[in-house]
Amino acid sequence: MYQLIIISLLLVNSDGFQVRGPSGPLDVPLGGSVVLPCYVDKPLTMEGLEVDWRRSDTETLVHLYQDGESRPEVQQQDYHDRAHFFTDQIQHGNFSLLLINVTAEDEGKYRCKVFSGQDSGETVVEIKHVERLIVSGSDHSISAYAGEDVTLNCSVDSHITPEEIEELSWKKTDKDGDILVLLYQNNEPLPESSHEQYRDRVEFFTDEISKGNFSLRLKSVRTEDKGVYMCQVFAGGVSADTTVELEQLGESQINKKNT
Ligand SMILES: *[C@@H]1O[C@H](CO)[C@@H](O)[C@H](O)[C@H]1NC(C)=O
Ligand SMILES: *[C@@H]1O[C@H](CO)[C@@H](O)[C@H](O)[C@H]1NC(C)=O
């Protein structure tokens, strides 16, 4: 009897499958889209296959695959037209869900449960933050010689239009207080508000602003420009920023020859 139980356990294990999800929680921009990963480690027979995606907090049905097709008619209304299987991927054991037009209410945990034959397995995917504003820059510092022009990167997520930006400022952060490098307010750059150290040496790339690209052109770099620059954005009552470090490498070759 004891042996029989062990054997049947082994059989279940060798027949069973593992459902896998993402390696960690997901962050999504507001209004953006996200793939909620859910897949199995080996092919399953399509016959009797069922995939059930639910909010694990409310048991709300997000999407269902059953009898060889996705079943939008049983989806909770909120997810209608917003949650989609990759139908051509299902036969490969990929039951990931595409969620579009993400809203703040989409934050939470989702359970992907897969039924095949006598077996089932599940994984939980978490949308941890739906971010209203995402500002990104470059992840490495910038080096330059004195006299060169440099570009400091700052991009606002495209789900925010430039019109929604209340204020965007480039500042040099300094222990004695910040220095205003360049300001954008009410849909226009205000170069006259720049600190005199930067006046007439800084500009946005005008054609790029409509794409949310607020990278800064700093012309004719000086030794005292060295430091950390912050691009800070205010929109819809929240703010976000990115920083980039300008490392001064020294006098240019030309200057050295002249001195
Ligand atoms: C599942 O399919 C989606 C859409 O093609 C893809 O982005 C994702 O990488 C796939 N996942 C796996 C595990 O193959
Ligand atoms: C923003 O525009 C600048 C100047 O054209 C360019 O170098 C940079 O790659 C752009 N950034 C993005 C994210 O497109």
PDB file of N, CA and C in Angstrom, residues 116-185:
ATOM      1  N   SER A 116      -4.725  21.182 -17.384  1.00  0.00           N
ATOM      2  CA  SER A 116      -4.475  20.299 -18.529  1.00  0.00           C
ATOM      3  C   SER A 116      -4.588  18.862 -18.042  1.00  0.00           C
ATOM      4  N   GLY A 117      -5.464  18.082 -18.672  1.00  0.00           N
ATOM      5  CA  GLY A 117      -5.694  16.714 -18.200  1.00  0.00           C
ATOM      6  C   GLY A 117      -6.145  16.755 -16.752  1.00  0.00           C
ATOM      7  N   GLN A 118      -5.491  15.941 -15.915  1.00  0.00           N
ATOM      8  CA  GLN A 118      -5.856  15.899 -14.501  1.00  0.00           C
ATOM      9  C   GLN A 118      -5.095  16.955 -13.697  1.00  0.00           C
ATOM     10  N   ASP A 119      -4.197  17.631 -14.344  1.00  0.00           N
ATOM     11  CA  ASP A 119      -3.287  18.499 -13.612  1.00  0.00           C
ATOM     12  C   ASP A 119      -3.647  19.971 -13.727  1.00  0.00           C
ATOM     13  N   SER A 120      -3.146  20.696 -12.754  1.00  0.00           N
ATOM     14  CA  SER A 120      -3.248  22.148 -12.866  1.00  0.00           C
ATOM     15  C   SER A 120      -2.036  22.762 -12.189  1.00  0.00           C
ATOM     16  N   GLY A 121      -1.756  23.972 -12.551  1.00  0.00           N
ATOM     17  CA  GLY A 121      -0.647  24.692 -11.933  1.00  0.00           C
ATOM     18  C   GLY A 121      -0.932  26.169 -12.049  1.00  0.00           C
ATOM     19  N   GLU A 122      -0.236  26.964 -11.267  1.00  0.00           N
ATOM     20  CA  GLU A 122      -0.515  28.393 -11.329  1.00  0.00           C
ATOM     21  C   GLU A 122       0.705  29.220 -10.985  1.00  0.00           C
ATOM     22  N   THR A 123       0.638  30.470 -11.374  1.00  0.00           N
ATOM     23  CA  THR A 123       1.664  31.425 -10.990  1.00  0.00           C
ATOM     24  C   THR A 123       0.970  32.749 -10.697  1.00  0.00           C
ATOM     25  N   VAL A 124       1.607  33.566  -9.882  1.00  0.00           N
ATOM     26  CA  VAL A 124       1.023  34.863  -9.542  1.00  0.00           C
ATOM     27  C   VAL A 124       1.939  35.973 -10.065  1.00  0.00           C
ATOM     28  N   VAL A 125       1.333  36.940 -10.718  1.00  0.00           N
ATOM     29  CA  VAL A 125       2.056  38.068 -11.300  1.00  0.00           C
ATOM     30  C   VAL A 125       1.568  39.327 -10.601  1.00  0.00           C
ATOM     31  N   GLU A 126       2.506  40.158 -10.175  1.00  0.00           N
ATOM     32  CA  GLU A 126       2.079  41.379  -9.493  1.00  0.00           C
ATOM     33  C   GLU A 126       2.417  42.631 -10.303  1.00  0.00           C
ATOM     34  N   ILE A 127       1.424  43.489 -10.479  1.00  0.00           N
ATOM     35  CA  ILE A 127       1.683  44.849 -10.982  1.00  0.00           C
ATOM     36  C   ILE A 127       1.816  45.705  -9.742  1.00  0.00           C
ATOM     37  N   LYS A 128       3.054  46.094  -9.449  1.00  0.00           N
ATOM     38  CA  LYS A 128       3.297  46.772  -8.174  1.00  0.00           C
ATOM     39  C   LYS A 128       2.999  48.269  -8.255  1.00  0.00           C
ATOM     40  N   HIS A 129       3.508  48.898  -9.294  1.00  0.00           N
ATOM     41  CA  HIS A 129       3.278  50.338  -9.423  1.00  0.00           C
ATOM     42  C   HIS A 129       2.784  50.677 -10.819  1.00  0.00           C
ATOM     43  N   VAL A 130       1.733  51.461 -10.879  1.00  0.00           N
ATOM     44  CA  VAL A 130       1.349  52.092 -12.131  1.00  0.00           C
ATOM     45  C   VAL A 130       1.818  53.523 -11.994  1.00  0.00           C
ATOM     46  N   GLU A 131       2.809  53.859 -12.794  1.00  0.00           N
ATOM     47  CA  GLU A 131       3.455  55.145 -12.594  1.00  0.00           C
ATOM     48  C   GLU A 131       2.874  56.214 -13.498  1.00  0.00           C
ATOM     49  N   ARG A 132       2.540  57.323 -12.889  1.00  0.00           N
ATOM     50  CA  ARG A 132       1.944  58.441 -13.593  1.00  0.00           C
ATOM     51  C   ARG A 132       2.985  59.107 -14.496  1.00  0.00           C
ATOM     52  N   LEU A 133       4.186  59.125 -14.006  1.00  0.00           N
ATOM     53  CA  LEU A 133       5.216  59.899 -14.677  1.00  0.00           C
ATOM     54  C   LEU A 133       6.528  59.124 -14.613  1.00  0.00           C
ATOM     55  N   ILE A 134       7.121  58.911 -15.751  1.00  0.00           N
ATOM     56  CA  ILE A 134       8.417  58.243 -15.755  1.00  0.00           C
ATOM     57  C   ILE A 134       9.404  59.140 -16.493  1.00  0.00           C
ATOM     58  N   VAL A 135      10.468  59.470 -15.824  1.00  0.00           N
ATOM     59  CA  VAL A 135      11.489  60.328 -16.422  1.00  0.00           C
ATOM     60  C   VAL A 135      12.783  59.523 -16.467  1.00  0.00           C
ATOM     61  N   SER A 136      13.373  59.446 -17.635  1.00  0.00           N
ATOM     62  CA  SER A 136      14.603  58.663 -17.733  1.00  0.00           C
ATOM     63  C   SER A 136      15.712  59.472 -18.379  1.00  0.00           C
ATOM     64  N   GLY A 137      16.923  59.099 -18.046  1.00  0.00           N
ATOM     65  CA  GLY A 137      18.084  59.812 -18.584  1.00  0.00           C
ATOM     66  C   GLY A 137      19.118  58.821 -19.056  1.00  0.00           C
ATOM     67  N   SER A 138      20.366  59.153 -18.835  1.00  0.00           N
ATOM     68  CA  SER A 138      21.399  58.180 -19.199  1.00  0.00           C
ATOM     69  C   SER A 138      21.925  57.575 -17.906  1.00  0.00           C
ATOM     70  N   ASP A 139      22.298  56.305 -17.962  1.00  0.00           N
ATOM     71  CA  ASP A 139      22.730  55.653 -16.732  1.00  0.00           C
ATOM     72  C   ASP A 139      24.242  55.732 -16.527  1.00  0.00           C
ATOM     73  N   HIS A 140      24.930  56.438 -17.393  1.00  0.00           N
ATOM     74  CA  HIS A 140      26.364  56.614 -17.171  1.00  0.00           C
ATOM     75  C   HIS A 140      26.698  58.105 -17.206  1.00  0.00           C
ATOM     76  N   SER A 141      27.827  58.460 -16.637  1.00  0.00           N
ATOM     77  CA  SER A 141      28.187  59.868 -16.598  1.00  0.00           C
ATOM     78  C   SER A 141      28.758  60.298 -17.950  1.00  0.00           C
ATOM     79  N   ILE A 142      28.801  61.610 -18.136  1.00  0.00           N
ATOM     80  CA  ILE A 142      29.259  62.188 -19.401  1.00  0.00           C
ATOM     81  C   ILE A 142      30.632  62.839 -19.162  1.00  0.00           C
ATOM     82  N   SER A 143      31.533  62.604 -20.087  1.00  0.00           N
ATOM     83  CA  SER A 143      32.845  63.243 -19.978  1.00  0.00           C
ATOM     84  C   SER A 143      33.043  64.200 -21.136  1.00  0.00           C
ATOM     85  N   ALA A 144      33.769  65.252 -20.880  1.00  0.00           N
ATOM     86  CA  ALA A 144      34.026  66.214 -21.951  1.00  0.00           C
ATOM     87  C   ALA A 144      35.294  67.004 -21.660  1.00  0.00           C
ATOM     88  N   TYR A 145      35.829  67.559 -22.692  1.00  0.00           N
ATOM     89  CA  TYR A 145      36.932  68.507 -22.547  1.00  0.00           C
ATOM     90  C   TYR A 145      36.347  69.908 -22.524  1.00  0.00           C
ATOM     91  N   ALA A 146      37.040  70.823 -21.893  1.00  0.00           N
ATOM     92  CA  ALA A 146      36.615  72.224 -21.894  1.00  0.00           C
ATOM     93  C   ALA A 146      36.469  72.698 -23.336  1.00  0.00           C
ATOM     94  N   GLY A 147      35.411  73.421 -23.587  1.00  0.00           N
ATOM     95  CA  GLY A 147      35.183  73.960 -24.928  1.00  0.00           C
ATOM     96  C   GLY A 147      34.279  73.094 -25.787  1.00  0.00           C
ATOM     97  N   GLU A 148      34.094  71.842 -25.384  1.00  0.00           N
ATOM     98  CA  GLU A 148      33.221  70.956 -26.168  1.00  0.00           C
ATOM     99  C   GLU A 148      31.755  71.205 -25.845  1.00  0.00           C
ATOM    100  N   ASP A 149      30.881  70.694 -26.739  1.00  0.00           N
ATOM    101  CA  ASP A 149      29.436  70.716 -26.481  1.00  0.00           C
ATOM    102  C   ASP A 149      29.030  69.326 -25.982  1.00  0.00           C
ATOM    103  N   VAL A 150      28.110  69.287 -25.040  1.00  0.00           N
ATOM    104  CA  VAL A 150      27.628  67.974 -24.560  1.00  0.00           C
ATOM    105  C   VAL A 150      26.100  67.955 -24.548  1.00  0.00           C
ATOM    106  N   THR A 151      25.548  66.738 -24.582  1.00  0.00           N
ATOM    107  CA  THR A 151      24.106  66.551 -24.478  1.00  0.00           C
ATOM    108  C   THR A 151      23.816  65.751 -23.219  1.00  0.00           C
ATOM    109  N   LEU A 152      22.954  66.297 -22.367  1.00  0.00           N
ATOM    110  CA  LEU A 152      22.524  65.590 -21.161  1.00  0.00           C
ATOM    111  C   LEU A 152      21.101  65.086 -21.425  1.00  0.00           C
ATOM    112  N   ASN A 153      20.886  63.778 -21.267  1.00  0.00           N
ATOM    113  CA  ASN A 153      19.612  63.191 -21.676  1.00  0.00           C
ATOM    114  C   ASN A 153      18.533  63.247 -20.601  1.00  0.00           C
ATOM    115  N   CYS A 154      17.333  63.530 -21.064  1.00  0.00           N
ATOM    116  CA  CYS A 154      16.163  63.499 -20.182  1.00  0.00           C
ATOM    117  C   CYS A 154      14.935  63.260 -21.054  1.00  0.00           C
ATOM    118  N   SER A 155      14.236  62.168 -20.787  1.00  0.00           N
ATOM    119  CA  SER A 155      13.037  61.861 -21.561  1.00  0.00           C
ATOM    120  C   SER A 155      11.864  61.616 -20.629  1.00  0.00           C
ATOM    121  N   VAL A 156      10.729  62.192 -21.003  1.00  0.00           N
ATOM    122  CA  VAL A 156       9.500  62.000 -20.232  1.00  0.00           C
ATOM    123  C   VAL A 156       8.691  60.946 -20.973  1.00  0.00           C
ATOM    124  N   ASP A 157       8.151  59.994 -20.222  1.00  0.00           N
ATOM    125  CA  ASP A 157       7.412  58.905 -20.855  1.00  0.00           C
ATOM    126  C   ASP A 157       6.350  59.433 -21.805  1.00  0.00           C
ATOM    127  N   SER A 158       6.248  58.799 -22.958  1.00  0.00           N
ATOM    128  CA  SER A 158       5.411  59.305 -24.045  1.00  0.00           C
ATOM    129  C   SER A 158       3.916  59.295 -23.717  1.00  0.00           C
ATOM    130  N   HIS A 159       3.517  58.665 -22.605  1.00  0.00           N
ATOM    131  CA  HIS A 159       2.092  58.697 -22.273  1.00  0.00           C
ATOM    132  C   HIS A 159       1.684  60.009 -21.633  1.00  0.00           C
ATOM    133  N   ILE A 160       2.676  60.860 -21.425  1.00  0.00           N
ATOM    134  CA  ILE A 160       2.414  62.228 -20.975  1.00  0.00           C
ATOM    135  C   ILE A 160       2.711  63.105 -22.190  1.00  0.00           C
ATOM    136  N   THR A 161       1.774  63.937 -22.568  1.00  0.00           N
ATOM    137  CA  THR A 161       2.063  64.846 -23.682  1.00  0.00           C
ATOM    138  C   THR A 161       2.779  66.079 -23.125  1.00  0.00           C
ATOM    139  N   PRO A 162       3.586  66.755 -23.956  1.00  0.00           N
ATOM    140  CA  PRO A 162       4.296  67.943 -23.457  1.00  0.00           C
ATOM    141  C   PRO A 162       3.331  68.974 -22.871  1.00  0.00           C
ATOM    142  N   GLU A 163       2.082  69.036 -23.374  1.00  0.00           N
ATOM    143  CA  GLU A 163       1.105  70.012 -22.860  1.00  0.00           C
ATOM    144  C   GLU A 163       0.745  69.723 -21.399  1.00  0.00           C
ATOM    145  N   GLU A 164       0.844  68.450 -21.007  1.00  0.00           N
ATOM    146  CA  GLU A 164       0.490  68.090 -19.629  1.00  0.00           C
ATOM    147  C   GLU A 164       1.600  68.428 -18.639  1.00  0.00           C
ATOM    148  N   ILE A 165       2.771  68.774 -19.154  1.00  0.00           N
ATOM    149  CA  ILE A 165       3.886  69.087 -18.266  1.00  0.00           C
ATOM    150  C   ILE A 165       3.743  70.511 -17.744  1.00  0.00           C
ATOM    151  N   GLU A 166       3.619  70.611 -16.441  1.00  0.00           N
ATOM    152  CA  GLU A 166       3.470  71.940 -15.845  1.00  0.00           C
ATOM    153  C   GLU A 166       4.815  72.661 -15.803  1.00  0.00           C
ATOM    154  N   GLU A 167       5.824  71.893 -15.424  1.00  0.00           N
ATOM    155  CA  GLU A 167       7.156  72.502 -15.348  1.00  0.00           C
ATOM    156  C   GLU A 167       8.217  71.429 -15.511  1.00  0.00           C
ATOM    157  N   LEU A 168       9.245  71.783 -16.226  1.00  0.00           N
ATOM    158  CA  LEU A 168      10.405  70.912 -16.334  1.00  0.00           C
ATOM    159  C   LEU A 168      11.633  71.780 -16.128  1.00  0.00           C
ATOM    160  N   SER A 169      12.482  71.376 -15.217  1.00  0.00           N
ATOM    161  CA  SER A 169      13.672  72.187 -15.006  1.00  0.00           C
ATOM    162  C   SER A 169      14.926  71.325 -15.033  1.00  0.00           C
ATOM    163  N   TRP A 170      15.941  71.888 -15.585  1.00  0.00           N
ATOM    164  CA  TRP A 170      17.283  71.330 -15.495  1.00  0.00           C
ATOM    165  C   TRP A 170      18.023  72.162 -14.448  1.00  0.00           C
ATOM    166  N   LYS A 171      18.521  71.492 -13.417  1.00  0.00           N
ATOM    167  CA  LYS A 171      19.261  72.204 -12.375  1.00  0.00           C
ATOM    168  C   LYS A 171      20.588  71.524 -12.150  1.00  0.00           C
ATOM    169  N   LYS A 172      21.553  72.319 -11.783  1.00  0.00           N
ATOM    170  CA  LYS A 172      22.809  71.733 -11.335  1.00  0.00           C
ATOM    171  C   LYS A 172      22.708  71.669  -9.826  1.00  0.00           C
ATOM    172  N   THR A 173      22.846  70.460  -9.287  1.00  0.00           N
ATOM    173  CA  THR A 173      22.710  70.324  -7.841  1.00  0.00           C
ATOM    174  C   THR A 173      24.049  70.656  -7.203  1.00  0.00           C
ATOM    175  N   ASP A 174      23.963  71.463  -6.208  1.00  0.00           N
ATOM    176  CA  ASP A 174      25.170  71.985  -5.604  1.00  0.00           C
ATOM    177  C   ASP A 174      24.958  72.023  -4.100  1.00  0.00           C
ATOM    178  N   LYS A 175      26.034  71.804  -3.342  1.00  0.00           N
ATOM    179  CA  LYS A 175      25.866  71.785  -1.878  1.00  0.00           C
ATOM    180  C   LYS A 175      25.449  73.153  -1.344  1.00  0.00           C
ATOM    181  N   ASP A 176      25.749  74.207  -2.075  1.00  0.00           N
ATOM    182  CA  ASP A 176      25.350  75.553  -1.652  1.00  0.00           C
ATOM    183  C   ASP A 176      23.989  75.949  -2.217  1.00  0.00           C
ATOM    184  N   GLY A 177      23.253  74.992  -2.773  1.00  0.00           N
ATOM    185  CA  GLY A 177      21.959  75.305  -3.376  1.00  0.00           C
ATOM    186  C   GLY A 177      21.986  74.978  -4.856  1.00  0.00           C
ATOM    187  N   ASP A 178      20.807  74.763  -5.416  1.00  0.00           N
ATOM    188  CA  ASP A 178      20.741  74.386  -6.822  1.00  0.00           C
ATOM    189  C   ASP A 178      20.874  75.610  -7.723  1.00  0.00           C
ATOM    190  N   ILE A 179      21.423  75.368  -8.890  1.00  0.00           N
ATOM    191  CA  ILE A 179      21.550  76.440  -9.880  1.00  0.00           C
ATOM    192  C   ILE A 179      20.615  76.086 -11.038  1.00  0.00           C
ATOM    193  N   LEU A 180      19.770  77.027 -11.414  1.00  0.00           N
ATOM    194  CA  LEU A 180      18.841  76.777 -12.515  1.00  0.00           C
ATOM    195  C   LEU A 180      19.582  76.860 -13.853  1.00  0.00           C
ATOM    196  N   VAL A 181      19.559  75.760 -14.552  1.00  0.00           N
ATOM    197  CA  VAL A 181      20.270  75.704 -15.833  1.00  0.00           C
ATOM    198  C   VAL A 181      19.338  76.087 -16.970  1.00  0.00           C
ATOM    199  N   LEU A 182      18.166  75.446 -17.013  1.00  0.00           N
ATOM    200  CA  LEU A 182      17.193  75.785 -18.060  1.00  0.00           C
ATOM    201  C   LEU A 182      15.798  75.358 -17.615  1.00  0.00           C
ATOM    202  N   LEU A 183      14.839  76.212 -17.922  1.00  0.00           N
ATOM    203  CA  LEU A 183      13.465  75.999 -17.462  1.00  0.00           C
ATOM    204  C   LEU A 183      12.510  75.898 -18.649  1.00  0.00           C
ATOM    205  N   TYR A 184      11.525  75.005 -18.486  1.00  0.00           N
ATOM    206  CA  TYR A 184      10.444  74.867 -19.473  1.00  0.00           C
ATOM    207  C   TYR A 184       9.143  74.955 -18.692  1.00  0.00           C
ATOM    208  N   GLN A 185       8.310  75.911 -19.068  1.00  0.00           N
ATOM    209  CA  GLN A 185       7.089  76.161 -18.311  1.00  0.00           C
ATOM    210  C   GLN A 185       6.013  76.626 -19.266  1.00  0.00           C
TER     211      GLN A 185
END
